[in-house]
Short mmCIF file of C-alpha atoms (C1' of nucleotides) in Angstrom, two decimals:
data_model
loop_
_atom_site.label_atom_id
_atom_site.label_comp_id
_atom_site.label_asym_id
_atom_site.label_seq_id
_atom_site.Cartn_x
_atom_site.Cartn_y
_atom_site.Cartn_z
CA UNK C 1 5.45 11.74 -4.69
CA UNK C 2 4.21 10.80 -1.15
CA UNK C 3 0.33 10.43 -0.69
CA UNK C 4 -1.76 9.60 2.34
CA UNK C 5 0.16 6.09 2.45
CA UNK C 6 4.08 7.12 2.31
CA UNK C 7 3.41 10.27 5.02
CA UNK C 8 2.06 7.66 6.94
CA UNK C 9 4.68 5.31 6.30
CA UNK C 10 7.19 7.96 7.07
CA UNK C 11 4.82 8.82 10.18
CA UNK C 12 5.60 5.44 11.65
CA UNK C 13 9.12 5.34 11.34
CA UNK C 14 9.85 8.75 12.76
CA UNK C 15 7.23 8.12 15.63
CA UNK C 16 9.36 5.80 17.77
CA UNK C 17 12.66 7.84 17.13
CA UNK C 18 11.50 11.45 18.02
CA UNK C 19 8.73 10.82 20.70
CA UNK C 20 9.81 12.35 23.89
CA UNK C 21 12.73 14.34 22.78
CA UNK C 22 13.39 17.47 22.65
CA UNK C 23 14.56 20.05 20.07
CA UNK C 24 17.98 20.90 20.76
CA UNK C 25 18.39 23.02 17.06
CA UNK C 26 17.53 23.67 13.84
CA UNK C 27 19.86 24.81 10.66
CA UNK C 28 18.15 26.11 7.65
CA UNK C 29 19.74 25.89 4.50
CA UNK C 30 19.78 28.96 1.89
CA UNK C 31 17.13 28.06 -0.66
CA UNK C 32 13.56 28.81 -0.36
CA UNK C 33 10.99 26.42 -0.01
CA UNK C 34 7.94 26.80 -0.98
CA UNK C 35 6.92 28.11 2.57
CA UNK C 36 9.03 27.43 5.56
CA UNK C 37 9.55 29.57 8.57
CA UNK C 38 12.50 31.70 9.82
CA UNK C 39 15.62 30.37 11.43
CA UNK C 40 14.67 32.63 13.84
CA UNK C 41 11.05 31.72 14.61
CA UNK C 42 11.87 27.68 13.78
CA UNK C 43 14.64 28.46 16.74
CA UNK C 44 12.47 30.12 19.32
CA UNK C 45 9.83 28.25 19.17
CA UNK C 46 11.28 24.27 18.83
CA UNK C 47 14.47 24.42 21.02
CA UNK C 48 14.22 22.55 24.03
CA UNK C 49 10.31 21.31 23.67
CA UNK C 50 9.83 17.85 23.32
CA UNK C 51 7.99 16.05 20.66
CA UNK C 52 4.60 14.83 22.76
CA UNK C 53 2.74 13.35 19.68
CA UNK C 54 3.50 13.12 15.77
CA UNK C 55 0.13 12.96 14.06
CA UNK C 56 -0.72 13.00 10.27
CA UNK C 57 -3.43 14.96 8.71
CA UNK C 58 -4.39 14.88 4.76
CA UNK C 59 -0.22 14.96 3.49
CA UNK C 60 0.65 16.80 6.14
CA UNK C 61 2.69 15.94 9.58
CA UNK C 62 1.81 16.98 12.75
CA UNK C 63 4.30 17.73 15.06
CA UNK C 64 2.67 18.78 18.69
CA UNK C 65 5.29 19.81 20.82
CA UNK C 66 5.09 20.90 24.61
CA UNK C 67 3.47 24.14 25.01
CA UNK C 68 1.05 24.34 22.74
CA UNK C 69 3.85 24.44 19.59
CA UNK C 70 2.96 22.70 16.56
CA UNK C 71 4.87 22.27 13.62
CA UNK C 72 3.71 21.08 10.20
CA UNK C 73 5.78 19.32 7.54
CA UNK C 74 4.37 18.70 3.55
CA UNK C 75 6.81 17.10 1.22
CA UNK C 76 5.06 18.54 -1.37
CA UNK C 77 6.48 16.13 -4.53
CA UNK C 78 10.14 15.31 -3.65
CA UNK C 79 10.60 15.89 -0.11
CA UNK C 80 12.38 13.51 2.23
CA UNK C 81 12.27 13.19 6.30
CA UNK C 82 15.38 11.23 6.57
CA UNK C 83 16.88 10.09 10.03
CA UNK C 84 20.80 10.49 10.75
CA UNK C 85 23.03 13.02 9.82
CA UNK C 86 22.89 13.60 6.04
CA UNK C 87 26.43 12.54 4.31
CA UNK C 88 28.80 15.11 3.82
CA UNK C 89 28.07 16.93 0.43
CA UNK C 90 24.27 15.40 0.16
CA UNK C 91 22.12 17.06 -2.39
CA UNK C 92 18.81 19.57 -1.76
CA UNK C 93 19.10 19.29 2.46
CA UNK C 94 17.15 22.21 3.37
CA UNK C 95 16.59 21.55 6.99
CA UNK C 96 18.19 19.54 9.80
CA UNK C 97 16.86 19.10 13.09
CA UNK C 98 19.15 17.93 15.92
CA UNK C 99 17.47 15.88 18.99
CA UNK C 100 18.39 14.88 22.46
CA UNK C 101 19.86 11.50 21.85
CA UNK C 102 22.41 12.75 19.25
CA UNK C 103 19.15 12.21 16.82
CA UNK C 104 19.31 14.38 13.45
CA UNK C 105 16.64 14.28 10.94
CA UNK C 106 17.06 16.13 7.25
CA UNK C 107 14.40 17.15 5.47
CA UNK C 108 15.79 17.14 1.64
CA UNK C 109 13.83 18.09 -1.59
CA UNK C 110 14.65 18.86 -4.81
CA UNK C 111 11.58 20.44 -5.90
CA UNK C 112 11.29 22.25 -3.03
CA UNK C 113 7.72 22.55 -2.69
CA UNK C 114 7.29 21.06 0.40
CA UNK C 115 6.31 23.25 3.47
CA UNK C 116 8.20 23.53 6.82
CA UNK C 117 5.95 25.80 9.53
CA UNK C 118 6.13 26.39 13.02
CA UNK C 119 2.99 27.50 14.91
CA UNK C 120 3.55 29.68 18.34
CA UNK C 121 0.05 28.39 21.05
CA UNK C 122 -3.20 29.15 20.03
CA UNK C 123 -1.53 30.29 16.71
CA UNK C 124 -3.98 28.65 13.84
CA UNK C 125 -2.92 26.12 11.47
CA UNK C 126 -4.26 28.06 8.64
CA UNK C 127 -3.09 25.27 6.11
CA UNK C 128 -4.97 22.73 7.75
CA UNK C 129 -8.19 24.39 7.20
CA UNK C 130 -8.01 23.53 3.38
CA UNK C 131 -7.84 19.44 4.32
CA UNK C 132 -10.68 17.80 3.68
CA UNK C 133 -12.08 14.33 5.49
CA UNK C 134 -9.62 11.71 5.97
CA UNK C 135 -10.27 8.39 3.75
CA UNK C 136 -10.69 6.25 6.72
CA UNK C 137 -12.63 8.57 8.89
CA UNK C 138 -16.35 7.75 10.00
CA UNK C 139 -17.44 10.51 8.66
CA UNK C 140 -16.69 9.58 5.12
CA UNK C 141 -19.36 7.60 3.80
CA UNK C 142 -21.28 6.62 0.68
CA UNK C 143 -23.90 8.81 1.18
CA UNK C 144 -21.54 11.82 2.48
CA UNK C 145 -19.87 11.19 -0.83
CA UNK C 146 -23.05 11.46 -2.51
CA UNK C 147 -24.44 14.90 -1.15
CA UNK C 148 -21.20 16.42 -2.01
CA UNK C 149 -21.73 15.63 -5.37
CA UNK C 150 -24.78 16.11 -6.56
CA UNK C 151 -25.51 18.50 -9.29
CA UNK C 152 -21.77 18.25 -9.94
CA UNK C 153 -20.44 17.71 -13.34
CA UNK C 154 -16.51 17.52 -12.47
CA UNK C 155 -14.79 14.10 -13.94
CA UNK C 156 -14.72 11.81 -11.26
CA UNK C 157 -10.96 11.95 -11.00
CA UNK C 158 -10.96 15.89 -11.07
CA UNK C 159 -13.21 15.39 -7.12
CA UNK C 160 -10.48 12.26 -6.42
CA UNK C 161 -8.03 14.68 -6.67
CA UNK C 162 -9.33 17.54 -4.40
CA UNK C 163 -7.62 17.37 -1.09
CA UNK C 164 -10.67 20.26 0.12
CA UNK C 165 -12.96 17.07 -0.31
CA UNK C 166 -11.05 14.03 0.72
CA UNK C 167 -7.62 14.63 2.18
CA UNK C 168 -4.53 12.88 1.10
CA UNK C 169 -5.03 11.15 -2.64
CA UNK C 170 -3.02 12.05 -5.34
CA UNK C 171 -2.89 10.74 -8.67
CA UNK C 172 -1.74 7.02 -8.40
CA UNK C 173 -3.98 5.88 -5.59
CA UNK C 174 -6.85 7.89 -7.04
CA UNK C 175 -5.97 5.60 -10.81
CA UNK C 176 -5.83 3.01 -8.34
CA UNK C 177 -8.96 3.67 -6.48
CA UNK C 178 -11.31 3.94 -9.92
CA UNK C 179 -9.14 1.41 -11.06
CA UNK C 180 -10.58 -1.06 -8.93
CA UNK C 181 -14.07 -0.02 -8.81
CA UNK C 182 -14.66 -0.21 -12.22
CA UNK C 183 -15.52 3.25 -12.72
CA UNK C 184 -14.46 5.60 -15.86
CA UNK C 185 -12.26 8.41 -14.56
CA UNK C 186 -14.36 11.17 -17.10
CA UNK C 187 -17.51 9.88 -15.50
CA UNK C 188 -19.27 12.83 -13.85
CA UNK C 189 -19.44 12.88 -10.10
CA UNK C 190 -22.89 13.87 -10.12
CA UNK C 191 -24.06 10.69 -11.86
CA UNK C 192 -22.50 8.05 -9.49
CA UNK C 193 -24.64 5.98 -7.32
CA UNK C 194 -24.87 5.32 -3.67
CA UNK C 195 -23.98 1.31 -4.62
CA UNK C 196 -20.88 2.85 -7.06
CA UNK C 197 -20.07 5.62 -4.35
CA UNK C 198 -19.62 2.68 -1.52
CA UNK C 199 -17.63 0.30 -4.08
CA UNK C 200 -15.50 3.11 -5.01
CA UNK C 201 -14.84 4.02 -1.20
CA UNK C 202 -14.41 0.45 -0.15
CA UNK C 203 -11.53 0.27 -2.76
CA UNK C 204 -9.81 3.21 -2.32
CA UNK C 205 -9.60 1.83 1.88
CA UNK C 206 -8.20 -1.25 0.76
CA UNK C 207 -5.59 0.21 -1.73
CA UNK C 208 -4.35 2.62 0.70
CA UNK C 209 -4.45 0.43 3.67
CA UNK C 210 -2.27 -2.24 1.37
CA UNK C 211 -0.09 0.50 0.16
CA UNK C 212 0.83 1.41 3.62
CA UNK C 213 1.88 -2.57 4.36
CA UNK C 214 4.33 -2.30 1.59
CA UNK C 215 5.83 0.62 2.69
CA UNK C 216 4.63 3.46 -0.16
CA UNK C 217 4.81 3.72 -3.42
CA UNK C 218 8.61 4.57 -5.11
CA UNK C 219 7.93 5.59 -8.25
CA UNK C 220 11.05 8.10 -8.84
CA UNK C 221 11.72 9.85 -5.68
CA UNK C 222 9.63 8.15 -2.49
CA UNK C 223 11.98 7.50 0.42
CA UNK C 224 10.93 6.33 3.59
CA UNK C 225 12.29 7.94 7.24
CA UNK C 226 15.01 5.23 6.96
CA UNK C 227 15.96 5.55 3.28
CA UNK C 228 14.54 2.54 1.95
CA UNK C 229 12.13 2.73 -0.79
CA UNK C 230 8.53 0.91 -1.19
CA UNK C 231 6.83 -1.76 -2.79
CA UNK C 232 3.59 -1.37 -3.49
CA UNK C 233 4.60 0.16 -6.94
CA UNK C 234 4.95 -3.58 -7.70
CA UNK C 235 0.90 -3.80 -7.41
CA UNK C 236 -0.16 -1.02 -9.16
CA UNK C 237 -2.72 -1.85 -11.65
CA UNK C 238 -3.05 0.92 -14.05
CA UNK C 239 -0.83 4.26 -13.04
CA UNK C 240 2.32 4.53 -15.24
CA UNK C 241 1.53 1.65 -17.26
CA UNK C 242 0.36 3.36 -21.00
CA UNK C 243 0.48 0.84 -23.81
CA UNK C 244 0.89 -2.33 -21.01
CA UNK C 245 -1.32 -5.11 -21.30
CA UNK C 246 -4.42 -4.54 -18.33
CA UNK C 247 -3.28 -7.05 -15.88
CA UNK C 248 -7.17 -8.09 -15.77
CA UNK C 249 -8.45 -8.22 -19.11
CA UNK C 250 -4.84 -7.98 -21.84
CA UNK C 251 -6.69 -4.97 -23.20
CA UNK C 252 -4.01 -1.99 -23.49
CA UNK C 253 -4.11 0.77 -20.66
CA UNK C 254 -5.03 3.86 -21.84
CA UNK C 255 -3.46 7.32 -20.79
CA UNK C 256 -5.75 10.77 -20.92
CA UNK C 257 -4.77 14.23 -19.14
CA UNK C 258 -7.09 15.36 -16.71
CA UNK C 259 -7.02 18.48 -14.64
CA UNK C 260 -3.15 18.56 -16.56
CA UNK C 261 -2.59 15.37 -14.51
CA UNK C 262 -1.96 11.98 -16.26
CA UNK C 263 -4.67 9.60 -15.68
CA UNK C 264 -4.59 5.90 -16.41
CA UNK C 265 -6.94 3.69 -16.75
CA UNK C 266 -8.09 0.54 -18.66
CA UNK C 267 -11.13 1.25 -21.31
CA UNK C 268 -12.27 -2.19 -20.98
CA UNK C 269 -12.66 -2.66 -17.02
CA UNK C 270 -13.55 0.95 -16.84
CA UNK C 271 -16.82 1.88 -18.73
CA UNK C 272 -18.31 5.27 -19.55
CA UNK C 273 -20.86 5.10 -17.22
CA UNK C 274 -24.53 5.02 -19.31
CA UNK C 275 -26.84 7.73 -17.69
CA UNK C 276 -29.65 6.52 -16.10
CA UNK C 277 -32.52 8.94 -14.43
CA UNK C 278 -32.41 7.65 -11.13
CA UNK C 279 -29.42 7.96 -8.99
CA UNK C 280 -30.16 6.64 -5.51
"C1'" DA D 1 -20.36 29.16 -7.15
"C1'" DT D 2 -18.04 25.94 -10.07
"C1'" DG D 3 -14.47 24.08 -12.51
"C1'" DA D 4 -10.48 24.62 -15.41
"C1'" DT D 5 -5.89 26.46 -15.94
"C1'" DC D 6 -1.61 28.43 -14.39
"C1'" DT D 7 2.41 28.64 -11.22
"C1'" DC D 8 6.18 27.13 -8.48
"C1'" DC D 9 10.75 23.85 -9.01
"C1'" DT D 10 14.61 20.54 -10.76
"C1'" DG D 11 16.27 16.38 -12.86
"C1'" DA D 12 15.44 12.54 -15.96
"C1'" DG D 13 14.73 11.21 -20.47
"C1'" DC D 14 14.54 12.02 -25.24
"C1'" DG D 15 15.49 13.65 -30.12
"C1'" DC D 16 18.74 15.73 -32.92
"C1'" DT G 1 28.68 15.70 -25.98
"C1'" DG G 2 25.46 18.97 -25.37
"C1'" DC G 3 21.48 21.62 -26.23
"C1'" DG G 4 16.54 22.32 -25.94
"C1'" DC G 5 12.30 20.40 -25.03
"C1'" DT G 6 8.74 17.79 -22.23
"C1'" DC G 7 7.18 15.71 -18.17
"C1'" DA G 8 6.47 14.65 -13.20
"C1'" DG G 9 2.31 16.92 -9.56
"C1'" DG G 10 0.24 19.31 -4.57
"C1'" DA G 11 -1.97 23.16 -3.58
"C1'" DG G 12 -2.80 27.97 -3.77
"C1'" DA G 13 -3.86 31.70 -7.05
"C1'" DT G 14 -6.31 33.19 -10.86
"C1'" DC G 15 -9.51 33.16 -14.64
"C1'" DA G 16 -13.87 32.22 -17.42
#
DNA sequence: ATGATCTCCTGAGCGC
DNA sequence: TGCGCTCAGGAGATCA
């Protein structure tokens, strides 16, 4: 299930391979994705442009090509970017792109509700307009976080989870995130603090900054643009680990379904916040 | 306007 | 062994 961390993971890996080539083809396979573009328009619009920059926004990728093209790429829950021909008989391949350079890259998924579109210049990126601010931008701050929230009653995780808001959690890193801050994932947003809000926002930072050093998070399905899985499902604190000791306080982690998401969390190390008149 | 719920999809895991 | 059920979850649609 890649998050902000394994796009950006998969970002880096691709980035060295495909800048400055160009699009020699594109094969699309029979099944539906959940949106993807026509043979047709995926072929008129990519052959023979090169790749000037691969960017990542929210869970998306970026691909700016010359002209004015863009293309965007979600992996939705099981997709794969994988570089190199896929092996004979491979599973789910809905895409391949071939490169100058003899350079192929597959983009498999089982679940197939990941999202392959092409954008002709000046076209707009219609799904981009639904991403909220990025984690690490400047414009995210405590008291950002704050005036979004006020008067709001949604469970903290609930807001975590809103990619309109803040672009590219999902559920692990947002368990992660309150995780670490100490805060109760039922707590409502409204009643956080500007001290709580900057904890919380320091902490999510961290966790995906350190998830992106391990590579991602392979919990079932998470391969990176080479194949190889991640690591940092070796730190995780909380997500996946119902009826484990808390690996701060022994107390059991608890499991609750929010928004029909799992959540996990520890009852000890997160309390129900108390509410208190004064916010900020 | 806000927030909750449903939908899409397939394979793994489980009980019987 | 095989059948039926549940679960995983991002994001857009839909509902109260």
């Amino acid at each position: 299930m890649p998050e902000l961390p394994e796009v950006e993971v998969i970002r880096r890996g691709l980035a060295p391979r495909l800048l400055g080539r160009r699009f020699l083809s594109v094969k699309v396979g029979k099944k539906r994705l959940r949106q993807a573009s026509s043979q047709e328009h995926l072929t008129r619009w990519l052959s023979g442009r090169r790749l000037e920059r691969l960017q990542r926004r929210g869970k998306y990728l970026v691909f700016r090509l010359e002209g004015g093209v863009t293309m965007l790429i979600h992996l939705g829950m099981t997709g794969r970017l994988l570089l190199g021909p896929p092996f004979r008989g491979e599973k789910h391949v809905h895409l391949v792109f071939t490169l100058e350079d003899g350079i192929t890259l597959a983009f498999q998924d089982v679940r197939r509700f990941g999202q392959v579109l092409v954008f002709a210049p000046d076209e707009p990126l219609t799904p981009l307009n639904q991403v909220g601010r990025e984690p690490f931008s400047r414009r995210v701050t405590p008291a950002w976080l704050g005036e979004v929230s006020v008067g709001r009653t949604r469970p903290l995780k609930n807001f975590l989870l809103d990619g309109r808001v803040l672009a590219g959690l999902g559920n692990i890193y947002a368990c992660e995130a309150m995780f670490a801050a100490g805060i109760h994932p039922v707590t409502p947003v409204g009643t956080l603090n500007f001290k709580e809000w900057g904890l919380l926002l320091q902490e999510i930072r961290r966790i995906l900054k350190q998830a992106i050093r391990q590579g991602g998070t392979t919990v079932n399905d998470y391969l990176d643009s080479h194949g190889k899985t991640g690591l940092f499902q070796l730190d995780l604190m909380v997500y996946g680990r119902e009826g484990e000791s808390c690996r701060r306080c022994g107390n059991l982690i608890q499991r609750l379904v929010q928004a029909g998401r799992s959540t996990f969390f520890c009852p000890h190390c997160q309390r129900v916040k108390q509410l208190s008149g004064c916010n900020f």
